[in-house]
Rosetta silent file (secondary structure, phi, psi, omega in degrees, C-alpha in Angstrom):
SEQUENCE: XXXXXXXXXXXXXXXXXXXXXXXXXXXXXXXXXXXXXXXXXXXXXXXXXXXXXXXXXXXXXXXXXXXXXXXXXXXXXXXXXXXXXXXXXXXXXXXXXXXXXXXXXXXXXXXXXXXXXXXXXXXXXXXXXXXXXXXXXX
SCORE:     score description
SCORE:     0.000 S_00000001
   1 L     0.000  147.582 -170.825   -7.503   -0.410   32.725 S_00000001
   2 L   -78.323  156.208  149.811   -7.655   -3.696   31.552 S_00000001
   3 L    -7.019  159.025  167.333   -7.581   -4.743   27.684 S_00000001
   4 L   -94.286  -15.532 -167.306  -10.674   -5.091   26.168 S_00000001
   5 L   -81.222  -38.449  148.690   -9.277   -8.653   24.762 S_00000001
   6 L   -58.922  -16.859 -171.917   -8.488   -9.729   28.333 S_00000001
   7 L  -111.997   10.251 -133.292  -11.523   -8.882   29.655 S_00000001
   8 L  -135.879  -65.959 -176.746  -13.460  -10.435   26.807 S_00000001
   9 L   -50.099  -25.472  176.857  -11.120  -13.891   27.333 S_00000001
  10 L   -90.747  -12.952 -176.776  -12.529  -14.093   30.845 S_00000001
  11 L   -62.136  167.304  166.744  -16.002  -13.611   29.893 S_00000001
  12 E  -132.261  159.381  172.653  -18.997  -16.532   29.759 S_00000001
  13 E  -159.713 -176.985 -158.774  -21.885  -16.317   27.887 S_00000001
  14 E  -176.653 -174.428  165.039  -24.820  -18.612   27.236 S_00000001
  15 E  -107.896  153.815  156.777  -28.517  -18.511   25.977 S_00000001
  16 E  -117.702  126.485  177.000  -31.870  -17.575   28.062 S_00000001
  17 E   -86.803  119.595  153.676  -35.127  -18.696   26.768 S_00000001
  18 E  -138.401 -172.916 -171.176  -37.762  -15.851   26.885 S_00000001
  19 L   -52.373   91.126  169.763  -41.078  -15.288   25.258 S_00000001
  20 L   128.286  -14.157 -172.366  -40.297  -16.193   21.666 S_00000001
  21 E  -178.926 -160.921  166.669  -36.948  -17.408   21.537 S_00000001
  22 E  -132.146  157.078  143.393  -33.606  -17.561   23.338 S_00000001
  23 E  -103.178  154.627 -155.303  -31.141  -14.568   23.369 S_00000001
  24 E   -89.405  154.896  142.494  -27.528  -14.705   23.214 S_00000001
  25 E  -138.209  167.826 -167.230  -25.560  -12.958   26.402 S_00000001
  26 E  -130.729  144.669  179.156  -22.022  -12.179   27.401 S_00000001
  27 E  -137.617  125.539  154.774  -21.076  -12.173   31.334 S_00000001
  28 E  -140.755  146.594  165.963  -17.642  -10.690   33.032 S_00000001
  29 L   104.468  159.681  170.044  -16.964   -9.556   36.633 S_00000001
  30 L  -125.038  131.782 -152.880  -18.120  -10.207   39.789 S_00000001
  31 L   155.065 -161.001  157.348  -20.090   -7.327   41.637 S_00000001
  32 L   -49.009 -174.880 -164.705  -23.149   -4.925   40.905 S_00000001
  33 L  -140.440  124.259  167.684  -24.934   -6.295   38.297 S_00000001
  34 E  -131.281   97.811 -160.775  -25.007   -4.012   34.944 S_00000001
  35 E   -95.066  162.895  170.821  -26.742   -4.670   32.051 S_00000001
  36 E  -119.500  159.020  167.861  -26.508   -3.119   28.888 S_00000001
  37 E  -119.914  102.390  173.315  -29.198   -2.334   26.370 S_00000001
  38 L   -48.507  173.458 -177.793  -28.101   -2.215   22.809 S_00000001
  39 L  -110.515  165.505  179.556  -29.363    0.373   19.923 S_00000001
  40 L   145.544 -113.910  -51.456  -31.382   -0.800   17.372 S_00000001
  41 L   -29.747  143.374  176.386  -34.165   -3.062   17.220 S_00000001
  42 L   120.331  -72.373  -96.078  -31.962   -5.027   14.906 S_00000001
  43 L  -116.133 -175.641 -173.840  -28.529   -3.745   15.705 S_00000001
  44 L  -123.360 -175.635 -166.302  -26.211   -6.045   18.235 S_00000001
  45 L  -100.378  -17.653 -170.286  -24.457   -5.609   21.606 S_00000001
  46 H   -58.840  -56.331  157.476  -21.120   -5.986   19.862 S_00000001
  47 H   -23.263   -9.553 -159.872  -20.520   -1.817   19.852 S_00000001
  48 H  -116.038  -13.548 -172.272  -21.092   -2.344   23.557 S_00000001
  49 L   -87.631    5.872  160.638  -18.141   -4.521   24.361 S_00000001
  50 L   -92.162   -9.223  168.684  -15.545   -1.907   25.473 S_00000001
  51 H   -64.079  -66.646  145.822  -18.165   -1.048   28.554 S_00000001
  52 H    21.721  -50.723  137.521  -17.481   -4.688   29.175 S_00000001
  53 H    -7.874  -30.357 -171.883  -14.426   -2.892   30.836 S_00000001
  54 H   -95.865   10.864  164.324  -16.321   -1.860   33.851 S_00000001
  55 L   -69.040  -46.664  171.416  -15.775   -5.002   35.168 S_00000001
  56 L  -108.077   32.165  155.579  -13.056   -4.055   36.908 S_00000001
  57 L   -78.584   -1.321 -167.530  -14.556   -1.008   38.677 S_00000001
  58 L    98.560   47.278  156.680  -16.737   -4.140   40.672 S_00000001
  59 L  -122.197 -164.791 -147.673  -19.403   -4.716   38.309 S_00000001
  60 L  -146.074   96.862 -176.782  -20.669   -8.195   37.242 S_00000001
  61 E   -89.436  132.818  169.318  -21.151   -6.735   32.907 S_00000001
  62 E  -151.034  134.346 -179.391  -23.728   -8.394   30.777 S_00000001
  63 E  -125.185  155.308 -169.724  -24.736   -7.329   27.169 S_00000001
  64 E  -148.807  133.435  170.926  -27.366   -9.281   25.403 S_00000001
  65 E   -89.075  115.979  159.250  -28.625   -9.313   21.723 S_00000001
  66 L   -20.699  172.098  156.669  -32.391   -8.235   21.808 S_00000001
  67 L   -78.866  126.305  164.659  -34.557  -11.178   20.119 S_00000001
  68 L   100.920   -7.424  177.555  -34.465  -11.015   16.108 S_00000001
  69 L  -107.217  128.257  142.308  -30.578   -8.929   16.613 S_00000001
  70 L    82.074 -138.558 -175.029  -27.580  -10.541   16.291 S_00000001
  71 L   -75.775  -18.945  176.005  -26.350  -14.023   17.649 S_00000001
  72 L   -51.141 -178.617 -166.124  -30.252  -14.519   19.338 S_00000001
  73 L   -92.167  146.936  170.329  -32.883  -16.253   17.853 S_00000001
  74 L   -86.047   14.382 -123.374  -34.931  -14.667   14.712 S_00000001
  75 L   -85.516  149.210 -179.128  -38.195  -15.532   14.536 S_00000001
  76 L   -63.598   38.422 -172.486  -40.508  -14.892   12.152 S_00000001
  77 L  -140.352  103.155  179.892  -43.952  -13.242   14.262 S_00000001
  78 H   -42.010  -54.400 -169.118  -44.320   -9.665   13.516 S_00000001
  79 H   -53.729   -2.775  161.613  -46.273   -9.715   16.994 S_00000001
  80 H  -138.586   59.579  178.419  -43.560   -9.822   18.837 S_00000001
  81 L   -80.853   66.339  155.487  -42.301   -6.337   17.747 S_00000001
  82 L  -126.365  161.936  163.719  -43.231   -4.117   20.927 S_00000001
  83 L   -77.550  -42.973 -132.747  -42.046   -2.398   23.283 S_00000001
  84 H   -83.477  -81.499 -179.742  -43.976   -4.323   26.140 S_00000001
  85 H   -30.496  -10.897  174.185  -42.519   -7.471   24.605 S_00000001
  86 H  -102.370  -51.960  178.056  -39.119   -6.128   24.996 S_00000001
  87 H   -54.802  -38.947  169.716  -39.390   -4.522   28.112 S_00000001
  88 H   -61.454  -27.459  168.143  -40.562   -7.925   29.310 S_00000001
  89 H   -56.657  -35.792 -178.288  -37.765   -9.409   27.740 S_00000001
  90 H   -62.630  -70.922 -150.597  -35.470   -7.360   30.047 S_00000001
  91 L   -86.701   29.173  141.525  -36.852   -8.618   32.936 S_00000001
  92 L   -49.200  -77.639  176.361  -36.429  -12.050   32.001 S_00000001
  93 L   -79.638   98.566   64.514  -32.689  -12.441   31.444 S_00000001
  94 L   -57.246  -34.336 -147.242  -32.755   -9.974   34.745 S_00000001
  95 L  -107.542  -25.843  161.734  -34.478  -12.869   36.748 S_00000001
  96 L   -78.190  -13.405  152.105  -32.220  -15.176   34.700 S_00000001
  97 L   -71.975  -22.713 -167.327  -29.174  -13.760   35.744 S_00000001
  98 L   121.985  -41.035 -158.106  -30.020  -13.685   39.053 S_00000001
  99 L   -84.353  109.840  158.215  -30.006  -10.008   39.488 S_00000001
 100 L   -68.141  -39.309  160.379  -32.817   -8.635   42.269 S_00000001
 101 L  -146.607  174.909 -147.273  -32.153   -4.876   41.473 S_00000001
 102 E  -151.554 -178.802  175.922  -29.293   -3.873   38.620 S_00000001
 103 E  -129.798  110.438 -140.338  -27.982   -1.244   37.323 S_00000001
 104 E  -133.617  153.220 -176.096  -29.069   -0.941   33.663 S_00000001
 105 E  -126.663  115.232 -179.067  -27.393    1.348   30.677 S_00000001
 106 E  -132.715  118.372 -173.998  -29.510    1.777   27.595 S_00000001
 107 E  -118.932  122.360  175.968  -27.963    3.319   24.436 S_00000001
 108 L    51.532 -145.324 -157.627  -30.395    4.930   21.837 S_00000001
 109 H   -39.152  -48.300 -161.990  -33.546    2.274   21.538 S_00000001
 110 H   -31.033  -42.610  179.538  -31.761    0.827   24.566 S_00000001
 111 H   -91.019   -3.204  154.692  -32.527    3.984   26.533 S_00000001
 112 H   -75.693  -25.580 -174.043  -35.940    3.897   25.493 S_00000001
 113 H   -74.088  -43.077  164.349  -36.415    0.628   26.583 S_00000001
 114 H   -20.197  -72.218 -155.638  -34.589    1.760   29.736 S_00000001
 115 H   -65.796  -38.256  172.500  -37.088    4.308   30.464 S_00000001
 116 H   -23.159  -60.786 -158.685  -39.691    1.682   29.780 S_00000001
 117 H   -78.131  -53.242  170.886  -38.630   -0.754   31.709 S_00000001
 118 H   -21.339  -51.736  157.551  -37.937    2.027   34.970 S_00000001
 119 H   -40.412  -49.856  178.279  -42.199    2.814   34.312 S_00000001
 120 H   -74.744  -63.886 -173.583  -42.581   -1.212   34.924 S_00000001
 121 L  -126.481   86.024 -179.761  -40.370   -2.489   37.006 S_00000001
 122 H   -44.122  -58.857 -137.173  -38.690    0.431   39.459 S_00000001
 123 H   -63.215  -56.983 -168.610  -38.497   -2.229   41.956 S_00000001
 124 H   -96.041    2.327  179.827  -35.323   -4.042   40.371 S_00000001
 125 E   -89.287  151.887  143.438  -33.332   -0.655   39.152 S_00000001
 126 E  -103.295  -35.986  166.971  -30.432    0.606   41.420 S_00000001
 127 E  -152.974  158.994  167.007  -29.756    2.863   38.572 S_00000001
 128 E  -144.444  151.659  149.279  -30.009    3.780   35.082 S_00000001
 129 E   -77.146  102.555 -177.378  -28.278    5.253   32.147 S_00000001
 130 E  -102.259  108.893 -179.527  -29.426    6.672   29.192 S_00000001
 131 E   -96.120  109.520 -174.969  -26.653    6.881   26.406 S_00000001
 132 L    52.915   24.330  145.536  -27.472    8.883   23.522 S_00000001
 133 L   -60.157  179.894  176.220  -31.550    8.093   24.066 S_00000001
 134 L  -166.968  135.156 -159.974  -33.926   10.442   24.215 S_00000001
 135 L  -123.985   52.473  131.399  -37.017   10.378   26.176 S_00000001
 136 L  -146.713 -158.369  158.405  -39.773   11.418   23.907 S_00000001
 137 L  -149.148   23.848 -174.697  -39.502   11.918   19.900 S_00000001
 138 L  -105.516    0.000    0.000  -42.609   13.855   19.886 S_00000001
């Protein structure tokens, strides 16, 4: 397996404007398409970068800081603190990437948003993860 510092040196990353802002993202590999979904809201993608690794099983890895987490934008409008607004968010950098169905990994909010987004948009999953989620709290 490769380094994580090699596979990090090869990466690109950029911004995507969605509803509210831009978000930050990191890209390595060429392949399935896998996104990750961070923990949080608030917390960053950086905990997420030894999956980033999986690059060289053939996937095409992309972690993203939520809106208001991390290197993304902050903005100041309590309204657009939902889940809908997040889930929507997904399928943004999804359609900005590129990706027509994915493979998506969501760890703790991540895998709620996961299951969210699976309820919404089935249509674009090839698979999902749930890492240390849980799919109620009631």
């Amino acid at each position: 397996m490769t380094a994580i510092t090699d596979v990090l040196a090869r990466a690109t990353e950029g911004f995507i404007d969605v509803p509210g802002g831009k978000v930050w993202y990191q890209s390595v590999g060429e392949g399935e398409p896998l996104l990750l979904l961070h923990g949080g809201p608030g917390a960053t993608s950086t905990y997420l970068e030894a999956l980033m690794t999986l690059c060289d099983q053939g996937y095409q890895v992309v972690r993203y800081d939520q809106l208001g987490s991390g290197r993304s934008d902050q903005p100041d409008d309590s309204s657009l603190w939902t889940v809908d607004h997040f889930c929507q968010e997904v399928d943004v950098v999804r359609q900005a990437l590129g990706f027509e169905r994915m493979h998506l990994l969501g760890q703790s909010w991540g895998s709620f948003l996961s299951l969210e987004y699976a309820l919404n948009f089935p249509q674009h999953l090839q698979s999902m993860t749930l890492y240390s989620g849980a799919a109620s709290t009631m």
